[in-house]
Amino acid sequence: MTQYSQAKLSLTHYAILLTVGTVLVRLATLGFYPLMDTTEARYGEMARIMSETGNWITPMFDYNVPFWGKPPLFSWLSAGGFELMGVNEFAARVPHLAVGIAILIITWLLAAKVRTKNEAWLAVAILSTTTAFIVISGAVMTDTALTFAVTMSMVSFWLAWEKASRLWGYLFFVGLAIGMLAKGPLTLVLVGISLVMWLAQEQRWRRIPSCLPWKGGVVVFLVISLPWYILAEWKTPGFINYFIVGEHIKRFVVSGWEGDLYGSAHDEIRGTIWVFWFLAALPWAPVLLYQIIRLFREGGEVVQSSEGYMGYLWCWMLSPMLLFTMAGNILPSYVMPGLPALGLLVAGYHSQRPLSDKVFKFGLITPGLLVVATILLANNLAGKESEKVLLSQWVKQVEKENSELIYIDKRPFSAQFYSVGKAKLNQAPLPTLLAEPAEDVFFVVEKGRLPPGFLWDKSRCELRAESNKRQLVHCNAG
């Protein structure tokens, strides 16, 4: 065995350990910190309501308010976790991590079939340790399922193209259908942008009619995805108009779009998605940029390869940024569907022109930071981003069974989740609410809002608990 093959084997073993270790670290952290406001707590509460009510068709923003903003796959995942393991943070998150692991497996399969197993392990080690992947794949969000769908479609298309496999051709359409249930038509757009850019080169588009089982594939796509859309519109009329027109057109072309029924639109500077990509792809974004610059200087091929594989990966990785460059209403997580291609590119360029093995120790950074962040969230920051700390004290109050729990002015989503749906919102003037309640009640109010001296008469109202932001006050009936 040559010195080079020994070094390569050592790097492969390191990549395997890094991938497995990162996944295990993420798994171990899932239950150690609360569902955070706003995204995780909001989606976790929708899943809790779904599990409680047995309504598996329409995710509910509140018990009587349908959520039209996203298809139900995110809610199905967490609600399924609740059914199996009870309502807790681990059960909410672990199905999403399982989907993240599936992304790693599919990514590994592509590299192993097209290149080598050594390159495949390096690719998934890089992917698993990107900032966005390690965080989002263990969070209650929609982006992991979307990334799985895009990855499945892109991997399946390539293998159907190269191997002339009808099975992979059908799996391409399965991936698109899963994407329709994960985040809707955005899946079709992201995959479409990637494929159009790649097929436009060298007249590859001429093979399109024969490389996929179009008739059977479209049937598979419709059978998987269409029934839910029909049921959703039937159960809550107006869903299609809001979701297709509002969420997929106005959200991205209307800056500060005010049609969002479930929150405020974001308004980022145009082009910010590229900054988001760089941050989400850390610590590997600088490595990829270095590889590109070095290849240019040495006269190597950056995009082209004998079968167009590297160019295919570039089209895949860039598609989210190209789509959202001119969009203002964006989030950092929007770049995640292109991250599997990033891992494949860095690993591919390493095979073409090896880097020092020391470079790949960068992968240790993100698991370490994850552990630190988990400790901080669990011990120091939970009261600022979640109502779990405060409501853990409410649960201990003997009066809670016969007293309403009312949040004044604002009710975070985590308040709904950790009170099991019992927290109510009341936006009446504070003096009116506090005057003489008709029955015993727990009020939750932001610190500094109570009138001076209000708590002096403990026979009337008494401070029972407080967090970094809010106070829990029990008042007797007037």
PDB file of N, CA and C in Angstrom, residues 84-160:
ATOM      1  N   LEU A  84     -45.691   8.750  18.945  1.00  0.00           N
ATOM      2  CA  LEU A  84     -44.830   7.637  19.351  1.00  0.00           C
ATOM      3  C   LEU A  84     -44.144   7.868  20.691  1.00  0.00           C
ATOM      4  N   MET A  85     -43.788   9.116  20.976  1.00  0.00           N
ATOM      5  CA  MET A  85     -42.921   9.387  22.134  1.00  0.00           C
ATOM      6  C   MET A  85     -43.475  10.417  23.107  1.00  0.00           C
ATOM      7  N   GLY A  86     -44.710  10.855  22.904  1.00  0.00           N
ATOM      8  CA  GLY A  86     -45.266  11.876  23.773  1.00  0.00           C
ATOM      9  C   GLY A  86     -44.869  13.267  23.318  1.00  0.00           C
ATOM     10  N   VAL A  87     -45.492  14.271  23.915  1.00  0.00           N
ATOM     11  CA  VAL A  87     -45.255  15.658  23.509  1.00  0.00           C
ATOM     12  C   VAL A  87     -44.041  16.196  24.257  1.00  0.00           C
ATOM     13  N   ASN A  88     -42.940  16.288  23.566  1.00  0.00           N
ATOM     14  CA  ASN A  88     -41.706  16.828  24.136  1.00  0.00           C
ATOM     15  C   ASN A  88     -40.792  17.296  23.012  1.00  0.00           C
ATOM     16  N   GLU A  89     -39.727  17.977  23.371  1.00  0.00           N
ATOM     17  CA  GLU A  89     -38.837  18.559  22.369  1.00  0.00           C
ATOM     18  C   GLU A  89     -38.158  17.487  21.518  1.00  0.00           C
ATOM     19  N   PHE A  90     -37.712  16.416  22.145  1.00  0.00           N
ATOM     20  CA  PHE A  90     -37.029  15.357  21.404  1.00  0.00           C
ATOM     21  C   PHE A  90     -37.952  14.752  20.356  1.00  0.00           C
ATOM     22  N   ALA A  91     -39.184  14.457  20.751  1.00  0.00           N
ATOM     23  CA  ALA A  91     -40.145  13.866  19.822  1.00  0.00           C
ATOM     24  C   ALA A  91     -40.468  14.808  18.674  1.00  0.00           C
ATOM     25  N   ALA A  92     -40.468  16.107  18.942  1.00  0.00           N
ATOM     26  CA  ALA A  92     -40.750  17.084  17.890  1.00  0.00           C
ATOM     27  C   ALA A  92     -39.630  17.149  16.872  1.00  0.00           C
ATOM     28  N   ARG A  93     -38.392  17.001  17.334  1.00  0.00           N
ATOM     29  CA  ARG A  93     -37.233  17.240  16.468  1.00  0.00           C
ATOM     30  C   ARG A  93     -36.673  15.991  15.799  1.00  0.00           C
ATOM     31  N   VAL A  94     -36.751  14.847  16.460  1.00  0.00           N
ATOM     32  CA  VAL A  94     -36.031  13.684  15.949  1.00  0.00           C
ATOM     33  C   VAL A  94     -36.522  13.221  14.572  1.00  0.00           C
ATOM     34  N   PRO A  95     -37.808  13.340  14.215  1.00  0.00           N
ATOM     35  CA  PRO A  95     -38.178  12.971  12.845  1.00  0.00           C
ATOM     36  C   PRO A  95     -37.495  13.841  11.794  1.00  0.00           C
ATOM     37  N   HIS A  96     -37.276  15.106  12.104  1.00  0.00           N
ATOM     38  CA  HIS A  96     -36.595  15.992  11.160  1.00  0.00           C
ATOM     39  C   HIS A  96     -35.122  15.607  11.030  1.00  0.00           C
ATOM     40  N   LEU A  97     -34.509  15.179  12.136  1.00  0.00           N
ATOM     41  CA  LEU A  97     -33.133  14.700  12.054  1.00  0.00           C
ATOM     42  C   LEU A  97     -33.057  13.423  11.229  1.00  0.00           C
ATOM     43  N   ALA A  98     -34.069  12.564  11.352  1.00  0.00           N
ATOM     44  CA  ALA A  98     -34.104  11.346  10.542  1.00  0.00           C
ATOM     45  C   ALA A  98     -34.131  11.690   9.054  1.00  0.00           C
ATOM     46  N   VAL A  99     -34.880  12.725   8.699  1.00  0.00           N
ATOM     47  CA  VAL A  99     -34.898  13.177   7.305  1.00  0.00           C
ATOM     48  C   VAL A  99     -33.519  13.702   6.908  1.00  0.00           C
ATOM     49  N   GLY A 100     -32.863  14.416   7.826  1.00  0.00           N
ATOM     50  CA  GLY A 100     -31.508  14.888   7.555  1.00  0.00           C
ATOM     51  C   GLY A 100     -30.549  13.738   7.299  1.00  0.00           C
ATOM     52  N   ILE A 101     -30.666  12.675   8.072  1.00  0.00           N
ATOM     53  CA  ILE A 101     -29.827  11.492   7.855  1.00  0.00           C
ATOM     54  C   ILE A 101     -30.115  10.888   6.485  1.00  0.00           C
ATOM     55  N   ALA A 102     -31.385  10.877   6.084  1.00  0.00           N
ATOM     56  CA  ALA A 102     -31.745  10.376   4.756  1.00  0.00           C
ATOM     57  C   ALA A 102     -31.083  11.208   3.655  1.00  0.00           C
ATOM     58  N   ILE A 103     -30.977  12.522   3.868  1.00  0.00           N
ATOM     59  CA  ILE A 103     -30.274  13.380   2.905  1.00  0.00           C
ATOM     60  C   ILE A 103     -28.817  12.945   2.785  1.00  0.00           C
ATOM     61  N   LEU A 104     -28.181  12.675   3.913  1.00  0.00           N
ATOM     62  CA  LEU A 104     -26.787  12.227   3.894  1.00  0.00           C
ATOM     63  C   LEU A 104     -26.644  10.910   3.135  1.00  0.00           C
ATOM     64  N   ILE A 105     -27.583  10.006   3.334  1.00  0.00           N
ATOM     65  CA  ILE A 105     -27.522   8.702   2.665  1.00  0.00           C
ATOM     66  C   ILE A 105     -27.644   8.866   1.153  1.00  0.00           C
ATOM     67  N   ILE A 106     -28.603   9.669   0.714  1.00  0.00           N
ATOM     68  CA  ILE A 106     -28.793   9.865  -0.726  1.00  0.00           C
ATOM     69  C   ILE A 106     -27.582  10.560  -1.344  1.00  0.00           C
ATOM     70  N   THR A 107     -27.048  11.547  -0.641  1.00  0.00           N
ATOM     71  CA  THR A 107     -25.849  12.232  -1.129  1.00  0.00           C
ATOM     72  C   THR A 107     -24.690  11.255  -1.248  1.00  0.00           C
ATOM     73  N   TRP A 108     -24.528  10.402  -0.251  1.00  0.00           N
ATOM     74  CA  TRP A 108     -23.473   9.382  -0.283  1.00  0.00           C
ATOM     75  C   TRP A 108     -23.654   8.454  -1.476  1.00  0.00           C
ATOM     76  N   LEU A 109     -24.883   8.047  -1.736  1.00  0.00           N
ATOM     77  CA  LEU A 109     -25.146   7.141  -2.856  1.00  0.00           C
ATOM     78  C   LEU A 109     -24.710   7.735  -4.185  1.00  0.00           C
ATOM     79  N   LEU A 110     -25.003   9.011  -4.390  1.00  0.00           N
ATOM     80  CA  LEU A 110     -24.627   9.638  -5.659  1.00  0.00           C
ATOM     81  C   LEU A 110     -23.113   9.618  -5.846  1.00  0.00           C
ATOM     82  N   ALA A 111     -22.383  10.077  -4.849  1.00  0.00           N
ATOM     83  CA  ALA A 111     -20.929  10.120  -4.978  1.00  0.00           C
ATOM     84  C   ALA A 111     -20.330   8.718  -5.089  1.00  0.00           C
ATOM     85  N   ALA A 112     -20.887   7.759  -4.355  1.00  0.00           N
ATOM     86  CA  ALA A 112     -20.354   6.399  -4.391  1.00  0.00           C
ATOM     87  C   ALA A 112     -20.578   5.748  -5.745  1.00  0.00           C
ATOM     88  N   LYS A 113     -21.721   6.014  -6.369  1.00  0.00           N
ATOM     89  CA  LYS A 113     -22.033   5.420  -7.665  1.00  0.00           C
ATOM     90  C   LYS A 113     -21.295   6.112  -8.806  1.00  0.00           C
ATOM     91  N   VAL A 114     -21.141   7.425  -8.703  1.00  0.00           N
ATOM     92  CA  VAL A 114     -20.539   8.183  -9.797  1.00  0.00           C
ATOM     93  C   VAL A 114     -19.023   8.269  -9.645  1.00  0.00           C
ATOM     94  N   ARG A 115     -18.531   8.403  -8.407  1.00  0.00           N
ATOM     95  CA  ARG A 115     -17.097   8.563  -8.176  1.00  0.00           C
ATOM     96  C   ARG A 115     -16.573   7.398  -7.335  1.00  0.00           C
ATOM     97  N   THR A 116     -16.231   7.628  -6.090  1.00  0.00           N
ATOM     98  CA  THR A 116     -15.698   6.575  -5.222  1.00  0.00           C
ATOM     99  C   THR A 116     -16.328   6.679  -3.840  1.00  0.00           C
ATOM    100  N   LYS A 117     -16.224   5.607  -3.075  1.00  0.00           N
ATOM    101  CA  LYS A 117     -16.753   5.632  -1.715  1.00  0.00           C
ATOM    102  C   LYS A 117     -15.956   6.580  -0.825  1.00  0.00           C
ATOM    103  N   ASN A 118     -14.665   6.686  -1.073  1.00  0.00           N
ATOM    104  CA  ASN A 118     -13.866   7.640  -0.293  1.00  0.00           C
ATOM    105  C   ASN A 118     -14.388   9.057  -0.487  1.00  0.00           C
ATOM    106  N   GLU A 119     -14.660   9.406  -1.737  1.00  0.00           N
ATOM    107  CA  GLU A 119     -15.188  10.738  -2.029  1.00  0.00           C
ATOM    108  C   GLU A 119     -16.581  10.902  -1.438  1.00  0.00           C
ATOM    109  N   ALA A 120     -17.363   9.825  -1.434  1.00  0.00           N
ATOM    110  CA  ALA A 120     -18.720   9.884  -0.888  1.00  0.00           C
ATOM    111  C   ALA A 120     -18.690  10.202   0.603  1.00  0.00           C
ATOM    112  N   TRP A 121     -17.800   9.547   1.338  1.00  0.00           N
ATOM    113  CA  TRP A 121     -17.718   9.808   2.778  1.00  0.00           C
ATOM    114  C   TRP A 121     -17.245  11.225   3.068  1.00  0.00           C
ATOM    115  N   LEU A 122     -16.324  11.706   2.268  1.00  0.00           N
ATOM    116  CA  LEU A 122     -15.856  13.073   2.467  1.00  0.00           C
ATOM    117  C   LEU A 122     -16.977  14.065   2.182  1.00  0.00           C
ATOM    118  N   ALA A 123     -17.767  13.795   1.157  1.00  0.00           N
ATOM    119  CA  ALA A 123     -18.875  14.695   0.802  1.00  0.00           C
ATOM    120  C   ALA A 123     -19.892  14.805   1.930  1.00  0.00           C
ATOM    121  N   VAL A 124     -20.272  13.665   2.523  1.00  0.00           N
ATOM    122  CA  VAL A 124     -21.286  13.730   3.585  1.00  0.00           C
ATOM    123  C   VAL A 124     -20.704  14.293   4.880  1.00  0.00           C
ATOM    124  N   ALA A 125     -19.400  14.110   5.094  1.00  0.00           N
ATOM    125  CA  ALA A 125     -18.772  14.734   6.264  1.00  0.00           C
ATOM    126  C   ALA A 125     -18.821  16.249   6.139  1.00  0.00           C
ATOM    127  N   ILE A 126     -18.549  16.742   4.948  1.00  0.00           N
ATOM    128  CA  ILE A 126     -18.604  18.188   4.702  1.00  0.00           C
ATOM    129  C   ILE A 126     -20.034  18.693   4.852  1.00  0.00           C
ATOM    130  N   LEU A 127     -20.982  18.005   4.236  1.00  0.00           N
ATOM    131  CA  LEU A 127     -22.381  18.419   4.312  1.00  0.00           C
ATOM    132  C   LEU A 127     -22.876  18.431   5.754  1.00  0.00           C
ATOM    133  N   SER A 128     -22.603  17.378   6.489  1.00  0.00           N
ATOM    134  CA  SER A 128     -23.151  17.259   7.853  1.00  0.00           C
ATOM    135  C   SER A 128     -22.602  18.315   8.794  1.00  0.00           C
ATOM    136  N   THR A 129     -21.438  18.886   8.469  1.00  0.00           N
ATOM    137  CA  THR A 129     -20.825  19.870   9.365  1.00  0.00           C
ATOM    138  C   THR A 129     -20.961  21.299   8.865  1.00  0.00           C
ATOM    139  N   THR A 130     -21.745  21.539   7.824  1.00  0.00           N
ATOM    140  CA  THR A 130     -22.049  22.926   7.473  1.00  0.00           C
ATOM    141  C   THR A 130     -22.944  23.519   8.561  1.00  0.00           C
ATOM    142  N   THR A 131     -22.828  24.804   8.754  1.00  0.00           N
ATOM    143  CA  THR A 131     -23.581  25.469   9.824  1.00  0.00           C
ATOM    144  C   THR A 131     -25.075  25.235   9.695  1.00  0.00           C
ATOM    145  N   ALA A 132     -25.596  25.432   8.484  1.00  0.00           N
ATOM    146  CA  ALA A 132     -27.042  25.315   8.287  1.00  0.00           C
ATOM    147  C   ALA A 132     -27.518  23.889   8.477  1.00  0.00           C
ATOM    148  N   PHE A 133     -26.787  22.926   7.930  1.00  0.00           N
ATOM    149  CA  PHE A 133     -27.260  21.547   7.995  1.00  0.00           C
ATOM    150  C   PHE A 133     -27.291  21.039   9.429  1.00  0.00           C
ATOM    151  N   ILE A 134     -26.245  21.297  10.186  1.00  0.00           N
ATOM    152  CA  ILE A 134     -26.181  20.765  11.552  1.00  0.00           C
ATOM    153  C   ILE A 134     -27.251  21.390  12.443  1.00  0.00           C
ATOM    154  N   VAL A 135     -27.641  22.627  12.155  1.00  0.00           N
ATOM    155  CA  VAL A 135     -28.672  23.293  12.957  1.00  0.00           C
ATOM    156  C   VAL A 135     -30.067  22.915  12.475  1.00  0.00           C
ATOM    157  N   ILE A 136     -30.324  23.093  11.183  1.00  0.00           N
ATOM    158  CA  ILE A 136     -31.681  22.968  10.656  1.00  0.00           C
ATOM    159  C   ILE A 136     -32.148  21.522  10.628  1.00  0.00           C
ATOM    160  N   SER A 137     -31.237  20.576  10.391  1.00  0.00           N
ATOM    161  CA  SER A 137     -31.674  19.180  10.298  1.00  0.00           C
ATOM    162  C   SER A 137     -32.168  18.630  11.627  1.00  0.00           C
ATOM    163  N   GLY A 138     -31.920  19.346  12.711  1.00  0.00           N
ATOM    164  CA  GLY A 138     -32.466  18.921  13.999  1.00  0.00           C
ATOM    165  C   GLY A 138     -33.472  19.897  14.548  1.00  0.00           C
ATOM    166  N   ALA A 139     -34.063  20.700  13.677  1.00  0.00           N
ATOM    167  CA  ALA A 139     -35.018  21.727  14.109  1.00  0.00           C
ATOM    168  C   ALA A 139     -36.388  21.460  13.505  1.00  0.00           C
ATOM    169  N   VAL A 140     -37.419  21.939  14.190  1.00  0.00           N
ATOM    170  CA  VAL A 140     -38.789  21.795  13.694  1.00  0.00           C
ATOM    171  C   VAL A 140     -39.019  22.902  12.669  1.00  0.00           C
ATOM    172  N   MET A 141     -38.690  22.601  11.419  1.00  0.00           N
ATOM    173  CA  MET A 141     -38.803  23.554  10.323  1.00  0.00           C
ATOM    174  C   MET A 141     -39.205  22.801   9.064  1.00  0.00           C
ATOM    175  N   THR A 142     -39.448  23.532   7.998  1.00  0.00           N
ATOM    176  CA  THR A 142     -39.852  22.908   6.738  1.00  0.00           C
ATOM    177  C   THR A 142     -38.675  22.617   5.823  1.00  0.00           C
ATOM    178  N   ASP A 143     -37.510  23.177   6.110  1.00  0.00           N
ATOM    179  CA  ASP A 143     -36.419  23.182   5.141  1.00  0.00           C
ATOM    180  C   ASP A 143     -35.713  21.837   4.995  1.00  0.00           C
ATOM    181  N   THR A 144     -35.685  21.036   6.044  1.00  0.00           N
ATOM    182  CA  THR A 144     -35.033  19.738   5.931  1.00  0.00           C
ATOM    183  C   THR A 144     -35.801  18.834   4.979  1.00  0.00           C
ATOM    184  N   ALA A 145     -37.118  18.810   5.097  1.00  0.00           N
ATOM    185  CA  ALA A 145     -37.928  17.991   4.195  1.00  0.00           C
ATOM    186  C   ALA A 145     -37.820  18.493   2.761  1.00  0.00           C
ATOM    187  N   LEU A 146     -37.797  19.818   2.571  1.00  0.00           N
ATOM    188  CA  LEU A 146     -37.611  20.373   1.227  1.00  0.00           C
ATOM    189  C   LEU A 146     -36.259  19.950   0.664  1.00  0.00           C
ATOM    190  N   THR A 147     -35.217  20.034   1.472  1.00  0.00           N
ATOM    191  CA  THR A 147     -33.881  19.657   1.007  1.00  0.00           C
ATOM    192  C   THR A 147     -33.826  18.182   0.648  1.00  0.00           C
ATOM    193  N   PHE A 148     -34.498  17.353   1.425  1.00  0.00           N
ATOM    194  CA  PHE A 148     -34.572  15.926   1.083  1.00  0.00           C
ATOM    195  C   PHE A 148     -35.220  15.732  -0.276  1.00  0.00           C
ATOM    196  N   ALA A 149     -36.319  16.429  -0.517  1.00  0.00           N
ATOM    197  CA  ALA A 149     -37.033  16.282  -1.783  1.00  0.00           C
ATOM    198  C   ALA A 149     -36.172  16.726  -2.962  1.00  0.00           C
ATOM    199  N   VAL A 150     -35.525  17.880  -2.832  1.00  0.00           N
ATOM    200  CA  VAL A 150     -34.667  18.378  -3.909  1.00  0.00           C
ATOM    201  C   VAL A 150     -33.490  17.428  -4.127  1.00  0.00           C
ATOM    202  N   THR A 151     -32.881  16.971  -3.039  1.00  0.00           N
ATOM    203  CA  THR A 151     -31.742  16.055  -3.151  1.00  0.00           C
ATOM    204  C   THR A 151     -32.152  14.758  -3.817  1.00  0.00           C
ATOM    205  N   MET A 152     -33.287  14.216  -3.416  1.00  0.00           N
ATOM    206  CA  MET A 152     -33.764  12.975  -4.018  1.00  0.00           C
ATOM    207  C   MET A 152     -34.011  13.156  -5.510  1.00  0.00           C
ATOM    208  N   SER A 153     -34.606  14.267  -5.892  1.00  0.00           N
ATOM    209  CA  SER A 153     -34.891  14.514  -7.305  1.00  0.00           C
ATOM    210  C   SER A 153     -33.608  14.701  -8.105  1.00  0.00           C
ATOM    211  N   MET A 154     -32.669  15.486  -7.576  1.00  0.00           N
ATOM    212  CA  MET A 154     -31.433  15.758  -8.309  1.00  0.00           C
ATOM    213  C   MET A 154     -30.560  14.509  -8.420  1.00  0.00           C
ATOM    214  N   VAL A 155     -30.462  13.740  -7.353  1.00  0.00           N
ATOM    215  CA  VAL A 155     -29.694  12.495  -7.397  1.00  0.00           C
ATOM    216  C   VAL A 155     -30.352  11.504  -8.346  1.00  0.00           C
ATOM    217  N   SER A 156     -31.659  11.378  -8.262  1.00  0.00           N
ATOM    218  CA  SER A 156     -32.382  10.428  -9.110  1.00  0.00           C
ATOM    219  C   SER A 156     -32.261  10.799 -10.582  1.00  0.00           C
ATOM    220  N   PHE A 157     -32.357  12.088 -10.887  1.00  0.00           N
ATOM    221  CA  PHE A 157     -32.241  12.507 -12.286  1.00  0.00           C
ATOM    222  C   PHE A 157     -30.867  12.142 -12.834  1.00  0.00           C
ATOM    223  N   TRP A 158     -29.828  12.418 -12.073  1.00  0.00           N
ATOM    224  CA  TRP A 158     -28.491  12.120 -12.584  1.00  0.00           C
ATOM    225  C   TRP A 158     -28.305  10.622 -12.824  1.00  0.00           C
ATOM    226  N   LEU A 159     -28.751   9.799 -11.879  1.00  0.00           N
ATOM    227  CA  LEU A 159     -28.583   8.358 -12.024  1.00  0.00           C
ATOM    228  C   LEU A 159     -29.472   7.804 -13.129  1.00  0.00           C
ATOM    229  N   ALA A 160     -30.653   8.389 -13.315  1.00  0.00           N
ATOM    230  CA  ALA A 160     -31.498   7.988 -14.442  1.00  0.00           C
ATOM    231  C   ALA A 160     -30.834   8.375 -15.758  1.00  0.00           C
TER     232      ALA A 160
END
